[in-house]
Short mmCIF file of C-alpha atoms in Angstrom, two decimals:
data_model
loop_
_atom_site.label_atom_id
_atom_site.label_comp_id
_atom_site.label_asym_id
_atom_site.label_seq_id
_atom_site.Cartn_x
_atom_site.Cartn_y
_atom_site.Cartn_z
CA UNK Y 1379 -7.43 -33.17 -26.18
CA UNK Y 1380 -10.67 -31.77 -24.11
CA UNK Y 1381 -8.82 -28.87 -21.11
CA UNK Y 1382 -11.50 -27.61 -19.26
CA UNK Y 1383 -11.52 -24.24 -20.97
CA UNK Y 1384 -12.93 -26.13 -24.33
CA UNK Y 1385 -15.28 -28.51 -22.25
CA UNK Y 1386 -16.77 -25.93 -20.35
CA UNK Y 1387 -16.41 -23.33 -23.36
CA UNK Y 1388 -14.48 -20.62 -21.09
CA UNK Y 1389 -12.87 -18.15 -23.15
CA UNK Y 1390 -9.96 -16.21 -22.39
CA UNK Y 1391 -6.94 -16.89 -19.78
CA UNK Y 1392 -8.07 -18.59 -16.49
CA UNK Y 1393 -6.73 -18.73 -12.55
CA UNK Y 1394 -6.73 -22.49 -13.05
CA UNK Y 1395 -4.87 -25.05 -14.58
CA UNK Y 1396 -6.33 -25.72 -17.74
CA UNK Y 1397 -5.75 -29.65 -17.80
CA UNK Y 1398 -7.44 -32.25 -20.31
CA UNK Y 1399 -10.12 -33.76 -18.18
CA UNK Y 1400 -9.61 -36.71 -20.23
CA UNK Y 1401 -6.49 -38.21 -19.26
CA UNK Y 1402 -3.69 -37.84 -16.74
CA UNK Y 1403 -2.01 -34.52 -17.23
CA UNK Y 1404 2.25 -34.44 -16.74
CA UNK Y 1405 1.83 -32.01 -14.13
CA UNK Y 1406 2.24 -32.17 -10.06
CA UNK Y 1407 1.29 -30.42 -7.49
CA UNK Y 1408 4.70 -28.88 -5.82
CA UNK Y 1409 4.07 -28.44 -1.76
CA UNK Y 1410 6.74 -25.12 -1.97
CA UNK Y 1411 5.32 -23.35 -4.72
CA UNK Y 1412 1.94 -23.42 -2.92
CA UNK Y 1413 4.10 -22.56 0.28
CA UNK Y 1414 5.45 -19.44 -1.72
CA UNK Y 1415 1.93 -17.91 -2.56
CA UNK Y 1416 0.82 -17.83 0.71
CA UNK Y 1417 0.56 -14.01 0.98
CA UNK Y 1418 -1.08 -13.48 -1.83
CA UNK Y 1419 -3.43 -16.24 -1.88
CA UNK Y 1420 -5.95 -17.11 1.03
CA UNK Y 1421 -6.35 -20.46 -0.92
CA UNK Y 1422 -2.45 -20.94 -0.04
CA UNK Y 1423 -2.94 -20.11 3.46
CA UNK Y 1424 -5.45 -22.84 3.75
CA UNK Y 1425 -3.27 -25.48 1.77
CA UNK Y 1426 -0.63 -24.36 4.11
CA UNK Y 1427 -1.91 -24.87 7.05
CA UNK Y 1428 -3.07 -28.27 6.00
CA UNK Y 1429 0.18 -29.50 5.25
CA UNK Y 1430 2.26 -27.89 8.15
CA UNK Y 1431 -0.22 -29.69 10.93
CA UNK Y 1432 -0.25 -33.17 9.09
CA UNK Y 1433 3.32 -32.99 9.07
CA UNK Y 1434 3.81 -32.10 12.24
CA UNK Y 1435 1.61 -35.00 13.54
CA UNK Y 1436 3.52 -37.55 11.29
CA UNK Y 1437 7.09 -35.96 12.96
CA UNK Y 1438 5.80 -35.83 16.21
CA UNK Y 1439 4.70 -39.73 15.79
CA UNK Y 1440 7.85 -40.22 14.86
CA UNK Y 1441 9.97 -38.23 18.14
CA UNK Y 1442 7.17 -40.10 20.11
CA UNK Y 1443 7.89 -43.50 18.63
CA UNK Y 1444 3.95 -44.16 17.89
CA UNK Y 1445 4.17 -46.46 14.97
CA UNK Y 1446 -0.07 -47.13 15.02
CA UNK Y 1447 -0.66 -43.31 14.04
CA UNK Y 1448 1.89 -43.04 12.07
CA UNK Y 1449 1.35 -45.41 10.16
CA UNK Y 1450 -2.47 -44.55 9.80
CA UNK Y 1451 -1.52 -41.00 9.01
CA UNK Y 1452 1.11 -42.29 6.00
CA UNK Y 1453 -1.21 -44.47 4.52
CA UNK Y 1454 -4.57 -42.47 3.54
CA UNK Y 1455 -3.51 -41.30 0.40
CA UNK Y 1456 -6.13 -42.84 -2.18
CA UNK Y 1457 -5.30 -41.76 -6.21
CA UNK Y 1458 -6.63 -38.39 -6.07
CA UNK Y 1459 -7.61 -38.32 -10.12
CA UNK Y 1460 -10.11 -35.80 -9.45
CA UNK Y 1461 -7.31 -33.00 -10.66
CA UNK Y 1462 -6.30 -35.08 -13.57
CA UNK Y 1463 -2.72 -34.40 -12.46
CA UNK Y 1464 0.32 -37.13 -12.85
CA UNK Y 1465 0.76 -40.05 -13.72
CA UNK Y 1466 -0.65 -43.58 -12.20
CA UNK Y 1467 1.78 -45.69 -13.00
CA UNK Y 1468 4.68 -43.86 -11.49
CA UNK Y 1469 2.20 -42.52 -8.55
CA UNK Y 1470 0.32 -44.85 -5.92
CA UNK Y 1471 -0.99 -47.47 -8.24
CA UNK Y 1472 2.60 -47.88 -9.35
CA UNK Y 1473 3.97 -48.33 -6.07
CA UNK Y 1474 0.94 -51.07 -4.82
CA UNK Y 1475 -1.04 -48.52 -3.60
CA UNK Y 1476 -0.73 -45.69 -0.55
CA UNK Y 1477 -0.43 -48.68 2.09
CA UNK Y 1478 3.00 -49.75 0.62
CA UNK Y 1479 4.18 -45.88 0.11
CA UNK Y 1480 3.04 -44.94 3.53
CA UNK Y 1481 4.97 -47.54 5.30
CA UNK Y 1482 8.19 -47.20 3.22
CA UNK Y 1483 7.80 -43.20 4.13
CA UNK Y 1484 7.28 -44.19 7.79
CA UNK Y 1485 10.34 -46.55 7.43
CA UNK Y 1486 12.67 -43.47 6.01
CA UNK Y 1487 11.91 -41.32 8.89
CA UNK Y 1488 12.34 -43.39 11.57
CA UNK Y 1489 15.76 -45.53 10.12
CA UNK Y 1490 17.33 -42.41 7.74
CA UNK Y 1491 15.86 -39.41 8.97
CA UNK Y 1492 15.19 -39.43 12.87
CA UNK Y 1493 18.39 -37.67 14.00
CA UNK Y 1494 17.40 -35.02 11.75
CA UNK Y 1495 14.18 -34.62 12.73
CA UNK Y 1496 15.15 -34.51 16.33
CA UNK Y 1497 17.78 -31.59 15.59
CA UNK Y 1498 14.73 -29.84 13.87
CA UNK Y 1499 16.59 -29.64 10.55
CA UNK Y 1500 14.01 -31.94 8.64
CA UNK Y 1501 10.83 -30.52 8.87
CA UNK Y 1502 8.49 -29.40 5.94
CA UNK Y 1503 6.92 -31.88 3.82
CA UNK Y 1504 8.52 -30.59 0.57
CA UNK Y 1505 11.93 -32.27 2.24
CA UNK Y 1506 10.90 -35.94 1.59
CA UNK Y 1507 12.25 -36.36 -1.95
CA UNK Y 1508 15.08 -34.82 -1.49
CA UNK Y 1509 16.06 -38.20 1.05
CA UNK Y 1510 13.94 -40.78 0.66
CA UNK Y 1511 14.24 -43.65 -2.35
CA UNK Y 1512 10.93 -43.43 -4.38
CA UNK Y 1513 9.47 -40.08 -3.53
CA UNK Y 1514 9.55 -37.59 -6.14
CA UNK Y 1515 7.13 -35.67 -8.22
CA UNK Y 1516 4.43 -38.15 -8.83
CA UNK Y 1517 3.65 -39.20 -5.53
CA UNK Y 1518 4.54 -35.77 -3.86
CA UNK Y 1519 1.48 -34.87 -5.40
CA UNK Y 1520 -0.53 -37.53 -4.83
CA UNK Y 1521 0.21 -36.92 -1.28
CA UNK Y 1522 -0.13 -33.05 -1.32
CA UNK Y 1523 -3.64 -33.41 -3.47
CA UNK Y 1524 -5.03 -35.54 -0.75
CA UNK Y 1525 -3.63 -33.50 2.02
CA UNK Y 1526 -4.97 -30.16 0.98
CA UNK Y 1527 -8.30 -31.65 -0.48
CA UNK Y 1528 -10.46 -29.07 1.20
CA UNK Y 1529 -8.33 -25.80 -0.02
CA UNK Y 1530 -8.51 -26.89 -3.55
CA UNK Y 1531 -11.96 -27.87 -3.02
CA UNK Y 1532 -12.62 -24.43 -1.83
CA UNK Y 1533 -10.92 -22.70 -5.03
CA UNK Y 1534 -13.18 -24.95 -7.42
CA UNK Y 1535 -16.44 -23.38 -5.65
CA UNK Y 1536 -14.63 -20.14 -6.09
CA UNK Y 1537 -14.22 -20.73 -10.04
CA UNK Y 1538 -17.79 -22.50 -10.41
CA UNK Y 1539 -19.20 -19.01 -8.76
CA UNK Y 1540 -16.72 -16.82 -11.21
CA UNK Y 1541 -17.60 -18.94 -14.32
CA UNK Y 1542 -21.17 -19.52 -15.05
CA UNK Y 1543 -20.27 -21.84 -17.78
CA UNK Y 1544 -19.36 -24.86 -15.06
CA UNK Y 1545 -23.09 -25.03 -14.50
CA UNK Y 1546 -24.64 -23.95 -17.72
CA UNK Y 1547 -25.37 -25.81 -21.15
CA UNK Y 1548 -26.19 -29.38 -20.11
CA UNK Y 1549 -23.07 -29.31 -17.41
CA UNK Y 1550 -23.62 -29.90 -13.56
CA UNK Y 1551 -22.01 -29.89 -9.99
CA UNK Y 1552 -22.84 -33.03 -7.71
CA UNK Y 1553 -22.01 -33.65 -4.06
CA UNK Y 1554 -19.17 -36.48 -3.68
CA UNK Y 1555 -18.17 -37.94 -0.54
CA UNK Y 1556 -13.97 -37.52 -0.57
CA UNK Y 1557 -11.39 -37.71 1.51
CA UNK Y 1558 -9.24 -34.57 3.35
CA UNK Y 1559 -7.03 -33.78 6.09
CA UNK Y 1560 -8.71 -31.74 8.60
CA UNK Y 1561 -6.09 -29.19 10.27
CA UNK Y 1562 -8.36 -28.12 13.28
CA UNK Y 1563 -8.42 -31.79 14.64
CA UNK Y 1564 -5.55 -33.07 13.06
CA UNK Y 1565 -7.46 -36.25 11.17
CA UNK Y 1566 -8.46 -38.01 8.21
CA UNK Y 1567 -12.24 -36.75 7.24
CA UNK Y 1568 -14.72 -37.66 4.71
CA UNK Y 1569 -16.22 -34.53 3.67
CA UNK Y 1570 -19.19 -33.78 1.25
CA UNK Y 1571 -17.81 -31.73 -1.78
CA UNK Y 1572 -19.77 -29.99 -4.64
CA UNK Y 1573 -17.69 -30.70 -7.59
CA UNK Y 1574 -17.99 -30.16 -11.45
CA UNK Y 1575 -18.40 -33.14 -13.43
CA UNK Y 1576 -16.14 -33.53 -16.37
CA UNK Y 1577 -15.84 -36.51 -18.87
CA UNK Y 1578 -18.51 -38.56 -16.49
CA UNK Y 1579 -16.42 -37.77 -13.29
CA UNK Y 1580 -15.65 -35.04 -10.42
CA UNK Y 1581 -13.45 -32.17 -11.48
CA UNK Y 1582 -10.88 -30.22 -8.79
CA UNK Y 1583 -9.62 -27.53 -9.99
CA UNK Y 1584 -5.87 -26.18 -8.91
CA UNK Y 1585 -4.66 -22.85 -9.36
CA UNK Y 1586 -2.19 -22.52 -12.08
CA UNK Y 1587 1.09 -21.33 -9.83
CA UNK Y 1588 0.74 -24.53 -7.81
CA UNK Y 1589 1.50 -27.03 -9.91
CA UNK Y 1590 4.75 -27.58 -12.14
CA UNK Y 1591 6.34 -29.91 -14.36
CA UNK Y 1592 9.00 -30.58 -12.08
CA UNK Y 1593 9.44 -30.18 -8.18
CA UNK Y 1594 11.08 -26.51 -7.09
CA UNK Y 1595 12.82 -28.93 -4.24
CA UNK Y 1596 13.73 -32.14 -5.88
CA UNK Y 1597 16.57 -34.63 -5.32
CA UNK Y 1598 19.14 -33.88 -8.24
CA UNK Y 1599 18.59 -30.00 -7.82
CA UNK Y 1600 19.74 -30.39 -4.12
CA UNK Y 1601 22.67 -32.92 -5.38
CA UNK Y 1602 23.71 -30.68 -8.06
CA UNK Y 1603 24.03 -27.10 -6.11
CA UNK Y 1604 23.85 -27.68 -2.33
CA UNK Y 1605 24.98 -31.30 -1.98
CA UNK Y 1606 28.04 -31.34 -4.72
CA UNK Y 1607 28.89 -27.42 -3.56
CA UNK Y 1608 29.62 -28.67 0.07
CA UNK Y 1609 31.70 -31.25 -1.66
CA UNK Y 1610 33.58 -28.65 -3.61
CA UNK Y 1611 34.27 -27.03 -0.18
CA UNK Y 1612 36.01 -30.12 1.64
CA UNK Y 1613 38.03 -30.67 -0.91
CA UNK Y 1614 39.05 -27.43 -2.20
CA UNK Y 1615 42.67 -26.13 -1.73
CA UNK Y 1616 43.58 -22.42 -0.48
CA UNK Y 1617 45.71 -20.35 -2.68
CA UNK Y 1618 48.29 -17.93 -2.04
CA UNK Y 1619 45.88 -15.85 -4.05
CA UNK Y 1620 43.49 -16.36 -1.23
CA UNK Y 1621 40.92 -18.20 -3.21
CA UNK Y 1622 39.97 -21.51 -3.24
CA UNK Y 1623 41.24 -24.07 -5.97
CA UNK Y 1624 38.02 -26.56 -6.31
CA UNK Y 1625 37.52 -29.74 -8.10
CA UNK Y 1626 35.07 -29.06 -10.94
CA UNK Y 1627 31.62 -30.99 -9.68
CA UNK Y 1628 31.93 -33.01 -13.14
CA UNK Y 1629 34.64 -34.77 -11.48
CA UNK Y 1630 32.93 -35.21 -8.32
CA UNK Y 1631 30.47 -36.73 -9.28
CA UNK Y 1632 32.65 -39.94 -10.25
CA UNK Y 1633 34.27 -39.58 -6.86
CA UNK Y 1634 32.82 -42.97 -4.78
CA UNK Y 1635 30.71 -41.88 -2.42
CA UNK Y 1636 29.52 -38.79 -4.30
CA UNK Y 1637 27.43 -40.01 -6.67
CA UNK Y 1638 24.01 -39.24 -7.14
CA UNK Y 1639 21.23 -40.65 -4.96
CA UNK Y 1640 19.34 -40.00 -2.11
CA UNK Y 1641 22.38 -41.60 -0.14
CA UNK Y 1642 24.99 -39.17 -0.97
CA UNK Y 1643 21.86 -36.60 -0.12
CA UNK Y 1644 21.59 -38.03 3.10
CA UNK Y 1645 25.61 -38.69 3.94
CA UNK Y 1646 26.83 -35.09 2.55
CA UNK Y 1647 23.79 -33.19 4.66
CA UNK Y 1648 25.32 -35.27 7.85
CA UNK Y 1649 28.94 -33.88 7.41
CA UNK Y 1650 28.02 -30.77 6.83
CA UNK Y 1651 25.66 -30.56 10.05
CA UNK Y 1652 28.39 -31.74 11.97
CA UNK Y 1653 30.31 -28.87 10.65
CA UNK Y 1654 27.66 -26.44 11.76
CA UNK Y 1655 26.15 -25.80 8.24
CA UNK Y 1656 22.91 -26.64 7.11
CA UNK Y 1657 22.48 -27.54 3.72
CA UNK Y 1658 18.35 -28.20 3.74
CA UNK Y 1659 17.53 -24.45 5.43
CA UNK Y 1660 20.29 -23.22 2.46
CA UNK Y 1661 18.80 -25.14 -0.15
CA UNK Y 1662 14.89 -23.81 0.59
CA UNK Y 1663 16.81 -20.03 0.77
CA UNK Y 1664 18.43 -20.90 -3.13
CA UNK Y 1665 15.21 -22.37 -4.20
CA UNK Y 1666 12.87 -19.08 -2.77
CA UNK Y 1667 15.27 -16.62 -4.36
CA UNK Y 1668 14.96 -18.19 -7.77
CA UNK Y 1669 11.46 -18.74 -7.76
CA UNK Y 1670 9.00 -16.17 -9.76
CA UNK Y 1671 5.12 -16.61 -10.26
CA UNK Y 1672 4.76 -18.33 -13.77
CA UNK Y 1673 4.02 -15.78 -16.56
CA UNK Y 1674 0.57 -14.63 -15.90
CA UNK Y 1675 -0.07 -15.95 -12.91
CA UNK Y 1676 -3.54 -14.77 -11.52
CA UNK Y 1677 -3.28 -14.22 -7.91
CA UNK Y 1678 -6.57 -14.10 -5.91
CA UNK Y 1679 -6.44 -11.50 -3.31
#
């Protein structure tokens, strides 16, 4: 085990995630925890912005039906290993690389998720795993690393200013040519970063609330409460009590058609549009309530 705090010798708690810059670390970036800093964290706002206008290009591609930039938009996601975050063979070099994700993601959209998009119901990049086959918390981050390249690359020269240590005692920051997402023209860049080098290779850092074990918005939590609760509610029975008798979600869940999977995801939020509900805006609303900074969680005003 080498996290940075032992490499570097930095004593004391730290603002970043202190990751082994050895190895892959079983951690991922989660796009709505870095969406719920944003007020207290100019980092966030950055990140933010980043992934709001490359999303909007990709859905706009999409209502537009241009398949060239779309595609070219879905499939710049090189392995970001600089944050030591996930894991490779369950993240783009698992899949056959960012080409293959990029045009399954492209596929989704335009054959699962278009009506939704049109309607405006489907619109934040945090939404893909909940529909689409494949996408969950490895290669959400992959994506979200590469997207908001320059914010974290910001925060890292914010740390190496704050802690001596990154460029003291035999250690170094070099300039690396990398990929990012540019939000003023709405592109794929390759930037010059100054980055730490750890273990023989560059080092971004990401600030401890951002990334999580598992995704705030994932499939199964939006099967088990929003997808399965709509369930409960076209098949529940009024009583002369005036509540409602409801089959225990156990049981639904054996109920064909209603078992878990991205396709249920997709079918259930369908009905219940149709009905005038929507579950995605009601799921983000559950997920925001419940969510608190981790313990200790250093904001950066």
């Amino acid at each position: 085990m080498a996290p940075i705090t032992s490499a570097y010798g930095i004593t004391g708690p730290v603002p970043f995630l202190d990751v082994d810059v050895t190895v892959d670390n079983k951690w991922f970036l989660d796009p709505r925890a870095i969406r719920l800093h944003q007020r207290a964290d100019p980092f966030a706002v950055k990140a933010n912005e980043c992934t709001e206008t490359f999303f909007e290009e990709v859905l706009d591609c999409v209502t537009r039906g241009d398949v060239r930039r779309g595609l070219w938009l879905l499939q710049q996601f090189p392995e970001p290993w600089e944050t030591r975050l996930g894991l490779a063979k369950s993240g783009f070099s698992g899949h056959g690389g960012a080409s293959e994700v990029g045009s399954w993601i492209w596929r989704s959209l335009n054959e699962d998720l278009k009506a939704f998009i049109v309607l405006g119901l489907f619109k934040e990049i945090e939404e893909l795993p909940l529909f689409i086959e494949g996408i969950d918390k490895d290669i959400t981050s992959d994506i979200t690393t590469r997207i908001i390249f320059d914010a974290l690359a910001e925060f890292t020269s914010y740390m190496v200013d704050q802690y001596p240590e990154f460029t003291s005692g035999g250690h170094r920051v070099e300039t690396f040519g990398c990929q990012a997402w540019d939000p003023s023209t709405r592109g794929w860049v390759v930037k010059a970063f100054e980055l730490p080098v750890a273990a023989g290779k560059p080092l971004l850092l990401v600030p401890r609330g951002w990334a999580r074990q598992n995704l705030l918005m994932s499939a199964s939590r939006y099967y088990e409460t929003k997808v399965l609760g709509y369930a409960q509610l076209e098949r529940s029975v009024p009583l002369s009590t005036g509540k409602l008798l409801k089959i225990p979600k156990d049981r639904l869940k054996t109920v064909p058609g209603l078992g878990r999977g991205r396709v249920t995801n997709l079918d259930v939020t369908r009905r219940a549009h149709e009905n005038n509900n929507d579950l995605i805006a009601e799921f983000k609303q559950f997920v925001d309530m419940k969510w608190t900074p981790p313990d200790g969680d250093q904001r950066i005003a």
